[in-house]
Amino acid sequence: MKVVRDIIFLVVVILLQILLFNNLSCYGLCHPQVYLICLLAMPLTLRREWEMLIGCALGLVMDIVSNSVGIHMAACVLVMFLRQPILNSLVQNSERLTSAVSMATIREVAYIQYALILIFTHQAVVSMLSTFGFAHVGWMLLQILISATVSAVFILGYNLFQR
Amino acid sequence: MNSLIKFIQKYSNFLVFLLLEVVAFMLLVSNREYPKSYVLSSANRIAASHYERVQHIRSYFDLRQVNTELAAENVRLRNQLVQYANIAEHELEQPTYQYSHLDYSYEPAKVVHAITNQQANTLTINKGRRDSVYQGMGVCNGDGVVGIVASVGERFSVVIPMISVQSHVSCMFAKNNYCGTIEWLGNDIRHVQVIDVATHVDVAEGDTLVTSGLTAVFPSEIPIAVVEKAIIPQGASYYSISARVLPDFKRLNYVQLIRNNAQIELENLQHESRP
């Protein structure tokens, strides 16, 4: 039953991302990537290679719907690569995390740190790869800051709400 | 051999990471200019039919606006018809139409998905190879130029709109036929920049920019944008011009594909005459 619930959650998040969050535009500065919540919540039961492949697949789906082949894929693979080391450094006995990673299963502070680091990393990669070159560095930094903050508000908000 | 296997086992995480990132970057670089592969873009059937269904529902909400636009276009077309009728009556001996207009035909299409909040914006339309759409076809709507077809799928195609950093459209001033190029800076979807206009050209606010007809993509004199600000930067020999685009890219519904009937002949000719 839990698997079905997780799959429905994944589908709903992807649809929300495609239909709602991808259409936000605040002079092109605000592109929240809330689908990251699915990657952040994955339990630590899979091998890292498999996690990266799953990240790659989800990134590819996002790329196909937003015509940006490679960008989300690269960012998601990086996030999945960094996830386990970050969790290991923030949480003791992280190998016991066999259920979804959320504020309910690890300390709030640890979850906030873990989520913020990965959200900002992901947004930085996406923004750097999608702004062509480094001609508008200031604009790009502003985009990273605003988009990542909005994503973090939604992802952390959802976690608080769930708790 | 043993040590190699050990090495792979030890660093398998990092190797998989590296492999996936390399694949991502290869895809990214090969699709940098525009989405070349329709399988990996929204022109693929699954993504596009999903967007088509969504657009189908959404289009009901825009009906009132679409009606107004159609009525306005009808009036404009009727006026043009009267003008052409006058020409036919009075100046039969000296036809004033441009020959090039005869080589183009228009076909309707519907925008099923529009990305307008990125740097590399794209539109997906519901016409593809099946409707003999080809890469490099011009796209316009009742207001003016929209963009150029970049990749073609079986039933859908991806269009690079004018408001995309990859887009370069050749234009000219309607009043004096001086040419320039239209580029987009990447932040404001209502305005584009006109570059390569020398300072001796007479440019004023409110001038209309139209297609130049120099390329085979658009016939000449389709409106593109209206000049809003034209300044000469200190010591520069070119204008810095900001112009307002005519179509509303946030609410694109119906567009027209412009088929160049002489496209194949023209391409062959250009290919042959290349040294």
PDB file of N, CA, C and O in Angstrom, chain A residues 6 9-14 16-17 21 32-43 58 62 76 79-80 83 100-103 111 114-115 118-119 122 151-162:
ATOM      1  N   ASP A   6       3.372   6.175  -2.420  1.00  0.00           N
ATOM      2  CA  ASP A   6       4.575   6.882  -2.865  1.00  0.00           C
ATOM      3  C   ASP A   6       4.517   7.212  -4.353  1.00  0.00           C
ATOM      4  O   ASP A   6       4.910   8.304  -4.776  1.00  0.00           O
ATOM      5  N   PHE A   9       2.198  10.059  -4.882  1.00  0.00           N
ATOM      6  CA  PHE A   9       2.878  11.287  -4.450  1.00  0.00           C
ATOM      7  C   PHE A   9       3.825  11.785  -5.546  1.00  0.00           C
ATOM      8  O   PHE A   9       3.812  12.963  -5.915  1.00  0.00           O
ATOM      9  N   LEU A  10       4.614  10.844  -6.104  1.00  0.00           N
ATOM     10  CA  LEU A  10       5.569  11.206  -7.157  1.00  0.00           C
ATOM     11  C   LEU A  10       4.852  11.824  -8.355  1.00  0.00           C
ATOM     12  O   LEU A  10       5.240  12.882  -8.860  1.00  0.00           O
ATOM     13  N   VAL A  11       3.758  11.158  -8.785  1.00  0.00           N
ATOM     14  CA  VAL A  11       3.032  11.640  -9.958  1.00  0.00           C
ATOM     15  C   VAL A  11       2.435  13.025  -9.691  1.00  0.00           C
ATOM     16  O   VAL A  11       2.525  13.942 -10.521  1.00  0.00           O
ATOM     17  N   VAL A  12       1.846  13.190  -8.487  1.00  0.00           N
ATOM     18  CA  VAL A  12       1.238  14.490  -8.157  1.00  0.00           C
ATOM     19  C   VAL A  12       2.296  15.582  -8.152  1.00  0.00           C
ATOM     20  O   VAL A  12       2.096  16.670  -8.711  1.00  0.00           O
ATOM     21  N   VAL A  13       3.462  15.289  -7.544  1.00  0.00           N
ATOM     22  CA  VAL A  13       4.519  16.311  -7.492  1.00  0.00           C
ATOM     23  C   VAL A  13       4.986  16.667  -8.894  1.00  0.00           C
ATOM     24  O   VAL A  13       5.147  17.845  -9.236  1.00  0.00           O
ATOM     25  N   ILE A  14       5.173  15.650  -9.753  1.00  0.00           N
ATOM     26  CA  ILE A  14       5.637  15.932 -11.118  1.00  0.00           C
ATOM     27  C   ILE A  14       4.603  16.776 -11.862  1.00  0.00           C
ATOM     28  O   ILE A  14       4.945  17.748 -12.538  1.00  0.00           O
ATOM     29  N   LEU A  16       2.351  18.791 -10.544  1.00  0.00           N
ATOM     30  CA  LEU A  16       2.366  20.146  -9.971  1.00  0.00           C
ATOM     31  C   LEU A  16       3.535  20.942 -10.551  1.00  0.00           C
ATOM     32  O   LEU A  16       3.389  22.113 -10.917  1.00  0.00           O
ATOM     33  N   GLN A  17       4.707  20.285 -10.636  1.00  0.00           N
ATOM     34  CA  GLN A  17       5.883  20.967 -11.162  1.00  0.00           C
ATOM     35  C   GLN A  17       5.644  21.412 -12.607  1.00  0.00           C
ATOM     36  O   GLN A  17       5.911  22.546 -12.977  1.00  0.00           O
ATOM     37  N   PHE A  21       4.389  25.026 -11.268  1.00  0.00           N
ATOM     38  CA  PHE A  21       5.635  25.728 -10.944  1.00  0.00           C
ATOM     39  C   PHE A  21       6.456  26.095 -12.174  1.00  0.00           C
ATOM     40  O   PHE A  21       7.153  27.087 -12.171  1.00  0.00           O
ATOM     41  N   PRO A  32      10.995  27.756  -9.209  1.00  0.00           N
ATOM     42  CA  PRO A  32      11.162  26.794  -8.122  1.00  0.00           C
ATOM     43  C   PRO A  32      11.138  25.355  -8.637  1.00  0.00           C
ATOM     44  O   PRO A  32      10.389  25.046  -9.561  1.00  0.00           O
ATOM     45  N   GLN A  33      12.015  24.519  -8.072  1.00  0.00           N
ATOM     46  CA  GLN A  33      12.096  23.114  -8.504  1.00  0.00           C
ATOM     47  C   GLN A  33      11.604  22.238  -7.356  1.00  0.00           C
ATOM     48  O   GLN A  33      12.396  21.625  -6.657  1.00  0.00           O
ATOM     49  N   VAL A  34      10.283  22.192  -7.154  1.00  0.00           N
ATOM     50  CA  VAL A  34       9.775  21.455  -6.004  1.00  0.00           C
ATOM     51  C   VAL A  34       9.827  19.942  -6.195  1.00  0.00           C
ATOM     52  O   VAL A  34       9.702  19.202  -5.231  1.00  0.00           O
ATOM     53  N   TYR A  35      10.036  19.474  -7.440  1.00  0.00           N
ATOM     54  CA  TYR A  35      10.081  18.021  -7.640  1.00  0.00           C
ATOM     55  C   TYR A  35      11.262  17.397  -6.906  1.00  0.00           C
ATOM     56  O   TYR A  35      11.317  16.191  -6.713  1.00  0.00           O
ATOM     57  N   LEU A  36      12.219  18.251  -6.493  1.00  0.00           N
ATOM     58  CA  LEU A  36      13.370  17.759  -5.725  1.00  0.00           C
ATOM     59  C   LEU A  36      12.939  17.030  -4.459  1.00  0.00           C
ATOM     60  O   LEU A  36      13.677  16.195  -3.942  1.00  0.00           O
ATOM     61  N   ILE A  37      11.753  17.357  -3.948  1.00  0.00           N
ATOM     62  CA  ILE A  37      11.291  16.749  -2.705  1.00  0.00           C
ATOM     63  C   ILE A  37      11.247  15.224  -2.837  1.00  0.00           C
ATOM     64  O   ILE A  37      11.538  14.502  -1.874  1.00  0.00           O
ATOM     65  N   CYS A  38      10.952  14.725  -4.047  1.00  0.00           N
ATOM     66  CA  CYS A  38      10.926  13.265  -4.249  1.00  0.00           C
ATOM     67  C   CYS A  38      12.317  12.674  -4.077  1.00  0.00           C
ATOM     68  O   CYS A  38      12.482  11.610  -3.484  1.00  0.00           O
ATOM     69  N   LEU A  39      13.322  13.375  -4.622  1.00  0.00           N
ATOM     70  CA  LEU A  39      14.685  12.864  -4.510  1.00  0.00           C
ATOM     71  C   LEU A  39      15.185  12.973  -3.075  1.00  0.00           C
ATOM     72  O   LEU A  39      15.855  12.081  -2.561  1.00  0.00           O
ATOM     73  N   LEU A  40      14.831  14.103  -2.417  1.00  0.00           N
ATOM     74  CA  LEU A  40      15.295  14.304  -1.045  1.00  0.00           C
ATOM     75  C   LEU A  40      14.698  13.272  -0.096  1.00  0.00           C
ATOM     76  O   LEU A  40      15.314  12.888   0.891  1.00  0.00           O
ATOM     77  N   ALA A  41      13.481  12.810  -0.398  1.00  0.00           N
ATOM     78  CA  ALA A  41      12.787  11.930   0.539  1.00  0.00           C
ATOM     79  C   ALA A  41      13.180  10.464   0.388  1.00  0.00           C
ATOM     80  O   ALA A  41      12.812   9.647   1.221  1.00  0.00           O
ATOM     81  N   MET A  42      13.933  10.119  -0.660  1.00  0.00           N
ATOM     82  CA  MET A  42      14.236   8.696  -0.875  1.00  0.00           C
ATOM     83  C   MET A  42      14.965   8.081   0.315  1.00  0.00           C
ATOM     84  O   MET A  42      15.917   8.656   0.826  1.00  0.00           O
ATOM     85  N   PRO A  43      14.516   6.909   0.794  1.00  0.00           N
ATOM     86  CA  PRO A  43      15.195   6.264   1.911  1.00  0.00           C
ATOM     87  C   PRO A  43      16.583   5.778   1.507  1.00  0.00           C
ATOM     88  O   PRO A  43      16.866   5.640   0.318  1.00  0.00           O
ATOM     89  N   LEU A  58      14.488  10.995 -13.496  1.00  0.00           N
ATOM     90  CA  LEU A  58      13.561  12.072 -13.146  1.00  0.00           C
ATOM     91  C   LEU A  58      13.990  13.387 -13.816  1.00  0.00           C
ATOM     92  O   LEU A  58      13.164  14.132 -14.348  1.00  0.00           O
ATOM     93  N   MET A  62      11.932  15.847 -16.551  1.00  0.00           N
ATOM     94  CA  MET A  62      11.794  17.303 -16.404  1.00  0.00           C
ATOM     95  C   MET A  62      12.358  18.029 -17.620  1.00  0.00           C
ATOM     96  O   MET A  62      11.833  19.035 -18.074  1.00  0.00           O
ATOM     97  N   CYS A  76      20.249  16.770 -11.223  1.00  0.00           N
ATOM     98  CA  CYS A  76      19.706  15.705 -10.368  1.00  0.00           C
ATOM     99  C   CYS A  76      20.758  14.652 -10.063  1.00  0.00           C
ATOM    100  O   CYS A  76      20.832  14.143  -8.938  1.00  0.00           O
ATOM    101  N   VAL A  79      22.916  16.008  -7.392  1.00  0.00           N
ATOM    102  CA  VAL A  79      22.225  15.986  -6.096  1.00  0.00           C
ATOM    103  C   VAL A  79      22.248  14.580  -5.503  1.00  0.00           C
ATOM    104  O   VAL A  79      22.551  14.390  -4.321  1.00  0.00           O
ATOM    105  N   MET A  80      21.976  13.568  -6.332  1.00  0.00           N
ATOM    106  CA  MET A  80      21.937  12.206  -5.818  1.00  0.00           C
ATOM    107  C   MET A  80      23.330  11.715  -5.437  1.00  0.00           C
ATOM    108  O   MET A  80      23.484  10.888  -4.546  1.00  0.00           O
ATOM    109  N   ARG A  83      24.043  13.342  -1.975  1.00  0.00           N
ATOM    110  CA  ARG A  83      23.055  13.149  -0.930  1.00  0.00           C
ATOM    111  C   ARG A  83      23.557  12.299   0.232  1.00  0.00           C
ATOM    112  O   ARG A  83      23.489  12.700   1.393  1.00  0.00           O
ATOM    113  N   ALA A 100      11.259   6.986   4.504  1.00  0.00           N
ATOM    114  CA  ALA A 100      11.490   8.248   3.795  1.00  0.00           C
ATOM    115  C   ALA A 100      12.234   9.248   4.677  1.00  0.00           C
ATOM    116  O   ALA A 100      11.954   9.378   5.867  1.00  0.00           O
ATOM    117  N   VAL A 101      13.205   9.964   4.067  1.00  0.00           N
ATOM    118  CA  VAL A 101      13.937  10.987   4.808  1.00  0.00           C
ATOM    119  C   VAL A 101      13.050  12.218   4.902  1.00  0.00           C
ATOM    120  O   VAL A 101      12.652  12.794   3.894  1.00  0.00           O
ATOM    121  N   SER A 102      12.689  12.620   6.117  1.00  0.00           N
ATOM    122  CA  SER A 102      11.865  13.815   6.278  1.00  0.00           C
ATOM    123  C   SER A 102      12.110  14.370   7.672  1.00  0.00           C
ATOM    124  O   SER A 102      12.908  13.829   8.427  1.00  0.00           O
ATOM    125  N   MET A 103      11.406  15.441   7.999  1.00  0.00           N
ATOM    126  CA  MET A 103      11.596  16.034   9.323  1.00  0.00           C
ATOM    127  C   MET A 103      11.123  15.091  10.424  1.00  0.00           C
ATOM    128  O   MET A 103      11.484  15.250  11.577  1.00  0.00           O
ATOM    129  N   TYR A 111      17.613  18.157   8.860  1.00  0.00           N
ATOM    130  CA  TYR A 111      16.857  18.100   7.616  1.00  0.00           C
ATOM    131  C   TYR A 111      16.933  19.429   6.879  1.00  0.00           C
ATOM    132  O   TYR A 111      17.099  19.474   5.658  1.00  0.00           O
ATOM    133  N   TYR A 114      20.348  19.767   5.305  1.00  0.00           N
ATOM    134  CA  TYR A 114      20.426  18.812   4.188  1.00  0.00           C
ATOM    135  C   TYR A 114      19.634  19.322   2.984  1.00  0.00           C
ATOM    136  O   TYR A 114      20.144  19.376   1.854  1.00  0.00           O
ATOM    137  N   ALA A 115      18.388  19.782   3.238  1.00  0.00           N
ATOM    138  CA  ALA A 115      17.547  20.247   2.133  1.00  0.00           C
ATOM    139  C   ALA A 115      18.120  21.514   1.503  1.00  0.00           C
ATOM    140  O   ALA A 115      18.214  21.620   0.277  1.00  0.00           O
ATOM    141  N   LEU A 118      21.220  20.911  -0.747  1.00  0.00           N
ATOM    142  CA  LEU A 118      20.930  20.254  -2.023  1.00  0.00           C
ATOM    143  C   LEU A 118      20.062  21.122  -2.933  1.00  0.00           C
ATOM    144  O   LEU A 118      20.260  21.147  -4.148  1.00  0.00           O
ATOM    145  N   ILE A 119      19.106  21.861  -2.343  1.00  0.00           N
ATOM    146  CA  ILE A 119      18.259  22.735  -3.179  1.00  0.00           C
ATOM    147  C   ILE A 119      19.110  23.804  -3.851  1.00  0.00           C
ATOM    148  O   ILE A 119      18.995  24.056  -5.052  1.00  0.00           O
ATOM    149  N   HIS A 122      21.355  22.251  -6.585  1.00  0.00           N
ATOM    150  CA  HIS A 122      20.561  21.913  -7.761  1.00  0.00           C
ATOM    151  C   HIS A 122      20.221  23.170  -8.556  1.00  0.00           C
ATOM    152  O   HIS A 122      20.411  23.244  -9.765  1.00  0.00           O
ATOM    153  N   SER A 151      11.721  27.356  -3.667  1.00  0.00           N
ATOM    154  CA  SER A 151      11.654  25.888  -3.593  1.00  0.00           C
ATOM    155  C   SER A 151      11.777  25.446  -2.145  1.00  0.00           C
ATOM    156  O   SER A 151      11.026  24.572  -1.685  1.00  0.00           O
ATOM    157  N   ALA A 152      12.727  26.047  -1.400  1.00  0.00           N
ATOM    158  CA  ALA A 152      12.955  25.640  -0.013  1.00  0.00           C
ATOM    159  C   ALA A 152      11.723  25.902   0.828  1.00  0.00           C
ATOM    160  O   ALA A 152      11.344  25.067   1.659  1.00  0.00           O
ATOM    161  N   VAL A 153      11.062  27.045   0.602  1.00  0.00           N
ATOM    162  CA  VAL A 153       9.852  27.361   1.366  1.00  0.00           C
ATOM    163  C   VAL A 153       8.809  26.268   1.150  1.00  0.00           C
ATOM    164  O   VAL A 153       8.220  25.757   2.102  1.00  0.00           O
ATOM    165  N   PHE A 154       8.626  25.863  -0.112  1.00  0.00           N
ATOM    166  CA  PHE A 154       7.613  24.839  -0.397  1.00  0.00           C
ATOM    167  C   PHE A 154       8.009  23.484   0.188  1.00  0.00           C
ATOM    168  O   PHE A 154       7.192  22.798   0.799  1.00  0.00           O
ATOM    169  N   ILE A 155       9.273  23.091   0.001  1.00  0.00           N
ATOM    170  CA  ILE A 155       9.689  21.751   0.431  1.00  0.00           C
ATOM    171  C   ILE A 155       9.701  21.654   1.954  1.00  0.00           C
ATOM    172  O   ILE A 155       9.147  20.716   2.544  1.00  0.00           O
ATOM    173  N   LEU A 156      10.287  22.678   2.616  1.00  0.00           N
ATOM    174  CA  LEU A 156      10.316  22.652   4.084  1.00  0.00           C
ATOM    175  C   LEU A 156       8.904  22.817   4.644  1.00  0.00           C
ATOM    176  O   LEU A 156       8.533  22.176   5.630  1.00  0.00           O
ATOM    177  N   GLY A 157       8.108  23.672   3.984  1.00  0.00           N
ATOM    178  CA  GLY A 157       6.726  23.874   4.424  1.00  0.00           C
ATOM    179  C   GLY A 157       5.944  22.578   4.383  1.00  0.00           C
ATOM    180  O   GLY A 157       5.233  22.236   5.328  1.00  0.00           O
ATOM    181  N   TYR A 158       6.122  21.826   3.297  1.00  0.00           N
ATOM    182  CA  TYR A 158       5.410  20.550   3.178  1.00  0.00           C
ATOM    183  C   TYR A 158       5.821  19.609   4.316  1.00  0.00           C
ATOM    184  O   TYR A 158       4.987  18.945   4.927  1.00  0.00           O
ATOM    185  N   ASN A 159       7.137  19.589   4.603  1.00  0.00           N
ATOM    186  CA  ASN A 159       7.636  18.719   5.669  1.00  0.00           C
ATOM    187  C   ASN A 159       7.080  19.097   7.034  1.00  0.00           C
ATOM    188  O   ASN A 159       6.706  18.231   7.822  1.00  0.00           O
ATOM    189  N   LEU A 160       7.028  20.426   7.296  1.00  0.00           N
ATOM    190  CA  LEU A 160       6.483  20.889   8.575  1.00  0.00           C
ATOM    191  C   LEU A 160       5.020  20.489   8.694  1.00  0.00           C
ATOM    192  O   LEU A 160       4.554  20.033   9.728  1.00  0.00           O
ATOM    193  N   PHE A 161       4.317  20.651   7.571  1.00  0.00           N
ATOM    194  CA  PHE A 161       2.892  20.345   7.531  1.00  0.00           C
ATOM    195  C   PHE A 161       2.642  18.856   7.783  1.00  0.00           C
ATOM    196  O   PHE A 161       1.712  18.472   8.481  1.00  0.00           O
ATOM    197  N   GLN A 162       3.535  18.026   7.228  1.00  0.00           N
ATOM    198  CA  GLN A 162       3.408  16.577   7.351  1.00  0.00           C
ATOM    199  C   GLN A 162       3.642  16.076   8.779  1.00  0.00           C
ATOM    200  O   GLN A 162       3.137  15.053   9.160  1.00  0.00           O
TER     201      GLN A 162
END
